[in-house]
């Protein structure tokens, strides 16, 4: 019995120090360590990236909604002012009311627009961000300043009709800009529901 025990110990010792056994043991330990560390690491990284992408997508969706609301509201307010002073729909009382509406809301809308432009710098391409900024400057030059001048000087209907055509064109440009923004961030109508 003692010799059997000694022989088993000797066989066991040879197995433990054999190159094949050590290689298999090393591979087993390496696999256990790697799977215990790397799999959780990569799984966590994938989940973190997915969550980040969802946050960015939601932020882009919110930006599109906010910019759409701000630009379309702003352009509509400007259109209302010129509409009630052109040759088609002259109504001085409605014109004055539209001017008051614009005056009372424009500061808040411009603040929203500026905040949205700042957010856009992080959420859309540099080119799209610049388009939003350029559109705002164009609005001041072609719409806001001329509208205030005409109102102050009590411009005639033909001048207001000319401004109304500019306002209508700017509304079209605003909707095109919104559409371009949606395309850039790959948001469709179904994403907005």
XYZ file of N, CA, C and O in Angstrom, residues 51-124:
296
model
N -26.025 53.840 -24.001
C -26.745 54.829 -23.192
C -26.359 56.246 -23.615
O -27.219 57.130 -23.725
N -25.078 56.444 -23.881
C -24.612 57.764 -24.332
C -25.240 58.116 -25.671
O -25.703 59.243 -25.875
N -25.266 57.165 -26.586
C -25.871 57.411 -27.899
C -27.354 57.748 -27.774
O -27.862 58.603 -28.501
N -28.045 57.079 -26.863
C -29.463 57.369 -26.642
C -29.651 58.768 -26.083
O -30.585 59.483 -26.464
N -28.749 59.190 -25.195
C -28.815 60.540 -24.627
C -28.566 61.581 -25.715
O -29.276 62.586 -25.800
N -27.567 61.332 -26.556
C -27.264 62.264 -27.648
C -28.443 62.341 -28.612
O -28.860 63.437 -29.011
N -29.004 61.193 -28.971
C -30.151 61.180 -29.881
C -31.329 61.946 -29.287
O -31.982 62.736 -29.978
N -31.598 61.747 -28.012
C -32.701 62.461 -27.359
C -32.408 63.965 -27.315
O -33.300 64.779 -27.550
N -31.166 64.330 -27.061
C -30.789 65.747 -27.049
C -30.936 66.361 -28.439
O -31.402 67.497 -28.576
N -30.548 65.615 -29.465
C -30.704 66.101 -30.838
C -32.177 66.246 -31.199
O -32.584 67.210 -31.847
N -32.977 65.291 -30.769
C -34.423 65.342 -31.021
C -35.022 66.570 -30.342
O -35.805 67.306 -30.947
N -34.635 66.814 -29.094
C -35.120 67.990 -28.366
C -34.665 69.276 -29.052
O -35.434 70.237 -29.146
N -33.414 69.285 -29.513
C -32.891 70.461 -30.208
C -33.710 70.741 -31.464
O -34.091 71.885 -31.725
N -33.986 69.707 -32.231
C -34.784 69.878 -33.449
C -36.171 70.430 -33.113
O -36.650 71.372 -33.760
N -36.809 69.876 -32.104
C -38.132 70.370 -31.695
C -38.061 71.832 -31.244
O -38.903 72.651 -31.621
N -37.052 72.143 -30.428
C -36.922 73.508 -29.904
C -36.620 74.512 -31.017
O -37.229 75.587 -31.070
N -35.687 74.163 -31.888
C -35.346 75.073 -32.988
C -36.551 75.252 -33.909
O -36.843 76.371 -34.338
N -37.249 74.172 -34.195
C -38.433 74.266 -35.052
C -39.453 75.228 -34.455
O -39.963 76.123 -35.145
N -39.736 75.041 -33.195
C -40.734 75.892 -32.535
C -40.286 77.351 -32.512
O -41.066 78.257 -32.820
N -39.038 77.579 -32.165
C -38.534 78.954 -32.062
C -38.538 79.653 -33.415
O -39.072 80.762 -33.551
N -37.949 79.008 -34.427
C -37.847 79.657 -35.740
C -39.225 79.877 -36.367
O -39.495 80.953 -36.916
N -40.072 78.873 -36.296
C -41.381 79.012 -36.925
C -42.264 80.022 -36.191
O -43.006 80.783 -36.823
N -42.161 80.078 -34.887
C -42.907 81.089 -34.134
C -42.397 82.482 -34.479
O -43.185 83.399 -34.747
N -41.092 82.625 -34.485
C -40.490 83.924 -34.784
C -40.893 84.404 -36.179
O -41.344 85.541 -36.360
N -40.758 83.520 -37.160
C -41.085 83.895 -38.535
C -42.582 84.185 -38.688
O -42.965 85.099 -39.429
N -43.418 83.457 -38.002
C -44.859 83.696 -38.076
C -45.225 85.053 -37.481
O -46.055 85.784 -38.038
N -44.591 85.388 -36.374
C -44.842 86.708 -35.774
C -44.460 87.829 -36.733
O -45.180 88.827 -36.864
N -43.335 87.674 -37.414
C -42.904 88.685 -38.387
C -43.860 88.749 -39.579
O -44.188 89.839 -40.060
N -44.299 87.589 -40.033
C -45.252 87.561 -41.153
C -46.564 88.262 -40.799
O -47.148 88.964 -41.636
N -47.023 88.066 -39.580
C -48.283 88.695 -39.158
C -48.191 90.213 -39.252
O -49.144 90.877 -39.680
N -47.062 90.770 -38.856
C -46.903 92.231 -38.882
C -47.024 92.753 -40.309
O -47.780 93.691 -40.583
N -46.279 92.144 -41.221
C -46.290 92.639 -42.601
C -47.603 92.295 -43.317
O -48.044 93.036 -44.192
N -48.230 91.202 -42.940
C -49.486 90.796 -43.591
C -50.569 91.867 -43.429
O -51.281 92.203 -44.370
N -50.685 92.414 -42.246
C -51.765 93.367 -41.975
C -51.453 94.794 -42.436
O -52.205 95.712 -42.163
N -50.355 94.955 -43.166
C -50.041 96.276 -43.728
C -49.790 96.210 -45.228
O -49.410 97.187 -45.841
N -49.981 95.024 -45.849
C -49.773 94.953 -47.297
C -51.081 95.265 -48.021
O -52.119 95.464 -47.411
N -51.036 95.304 -49.327
C -52.209 95.701 -50.123
C -53.358 94.707 -50.062
O -54.494 95.051 -50.352
N -53.097 93.472 -49.670
C -54.130 92.434 -49.672
C -54.973 92.472 -48.404
O -56.187 92.324 -48.460
N -54.360 92.680 -47.280
C -55.083 92.550 -46.003
C -54.786 93.706 -45.063
O -54.369 93.515 -43.931
N -54.999 94.893 -45.482
C -54.698 96.053 -44.651
C -55.693 96.132 -43.485
O -56.904 96.181 -43.683
N -55.125 96.126 -42.289
C -55.920 96.274 -41.075
C -54.989 96.860 -40.017
O -54.184 96.148 -39.403
N -55.095 98.158 -39.818
C -54.155 98.862 -38.927
C -54.207 98.360 -37.492
O -53.170 98.236 -36.838
N -55.410 98.060 -37.015
C -55.530 97.576 -35.629
C -54.840 96.213 -35.472
O -54.112 95.985 -34.487
N -55.060 95.326 -36.424
C -54.413 94.005 -36.372
C -52.896 94.134 -36.560
O -52.125 93.399 -35.949
N -52.488 95.084 -37.407
C -51.064 95.331 -37.603
C -50.422 95.752 -36.278
O -49.363 95.231 -35.901
N -51.045 96.682 -35.590
C -50.503 97.145 -34.303
C -50.482 96.016 -33.275
O -49.521 95.887 -32.514
N -51.521 95.204 -33.266
C -51.557 94.062 -32.342
C -50.446 93.068 -32.673
O -49.778 92.550 -31.780
N -50.255 92.817 -33.961
C -49.191 91.901 -34.383
C -47.823 92.454 -33.993
O -46.943 91.703 -33.542
N -47.638 93.761 -34.131
C -46.368 94.384 -33.740
C -46.159 94.252 -32.232
O -45.052 93.937 -31.769
N -47.207 94.461 -31.462
C -47.105 94.313 -29.999
C -46.782 92.863 -29.630
O -45.980 92.617 -28.727
N -47.440 91.914 -30.301
C -47.156 90.496 -30.039
C -45.682 90.186 -30.300
O -45.022 89.519 -29.507
N -45.207 90.664 -31.435
C -43.797 90.440 -31.793
C -42.877 91.077 -30.755
O -41.944 90.440 -30.267
N -43.153 92.331 -30.426
C -42.313 93.056 -29.486
C -42.286 92.372 -28.121
O -41.227 92.263 -27.493
N -43.422 91.877 -27.678
C -43.471 91.258 -26.349
C -42.817 89.864 -26.324
O -42.338 89.435 -25.282
N -42.773 89.181 -27.461
C -42.249 87.811 -27.472
C -40.848 87.692 -28.058
O -40.164 86.688 -27.835
N -40.408 88.684 -28.809
C -39.154 88.544 -29.559
C -37.929 88.361 -28.660
O -37.037 87.573 -28.997
N -37.863 89.044 -27.535
C -36.689 88.918 -26.660
C -36.569 87.489 -26.134
O -35.482 86.893 -26.177
N -37.675 86.920 -25.685
C -37.645 85.537 -25.189
C -37.314 84.555 -26.306
O -36.539 83.609 -26.110
N -37.893 84.783 -27.476
C -37.600 83.894 -28.607
C -36.140 83.996 -29.026
O -35.504 82.977 -29.335
N -35.605 85.203 -29.038
C -34.186 85.365 -29.390
C -33.278 84.703 -28.356
O -32.260 84.109 -28.711
N -33.657 84.802 -27.098
C -32.879 84.132 -26.048
C -32.904 82.630 -26.268
O -31.862 81.965 -26.214
N -34.086 82.086 -26.537
C -34.200 80.652 -26.834
C -33.341 80.285 -28.037
O -32.630 79.276 -28.030
N -33.419 81.095 -29.069
C -32.674 80.849 -30.298
C -31.166 80.818 -30.016
O -30.448 79.946 -30.492
N -30.703 81.753 -29.214
C -29.271 81.798 -28.887
C -28.848 80.587 -28.056
O -27.777 80.018 -28.270
N -29.679 80.210 -27.103
C -29.387 79.016 -26.294
C -29.350 77.775 -27.190
O -28.448 76.930 -27.072
N -30.304 77.675 -28.095
C -30.348 76.533 -29.012
C -29.127 76.525 -29.939
O -28.586 75.461 -30.246
N -28.670 77.701 -30.341
C -27.462 77.784 -31.170
C -26.238 77.288 -30.416
O -25.369 76.627 -30.984
N -26.186 77.600 -29.139
C -25.059 77.124 -28.309
C -25.117 75.602 -28.178
O -24.106 74.918 -28.318
N -26.302 75.067 -27.923
C -26.458 73.606 -27.835
C -26.090 72.941 -29.154
O -25.491 71.863 -29.169
N -26.448 73.584 -30.249
C -26.180 73.017 -31.576
C -24.685 72.828 -31.806
O -24.273 71.900 -32.501
N -23.869 73.677 -31.218
C -22.423 73.563 -31.397
C -21.897 72.208 -30.907
O -20.903 71.711 -31.412
N -22.583 71.604 -29.933
C -22.172 70.299 -29.404
C -22.929 69.134 -30.028
O -22.489 67.993 -29.925
N -24.070 69.406 -30.657
C -24.936 68.315 -31.101
C -25.019 68.122 -32.611
O -25.540 67.109 -33.063
N -24.554 69.108 -33.369
C -24.599 68.998 -34.834
C -23.256 69.414 -35.406
O -22.382 69.881 -34.684
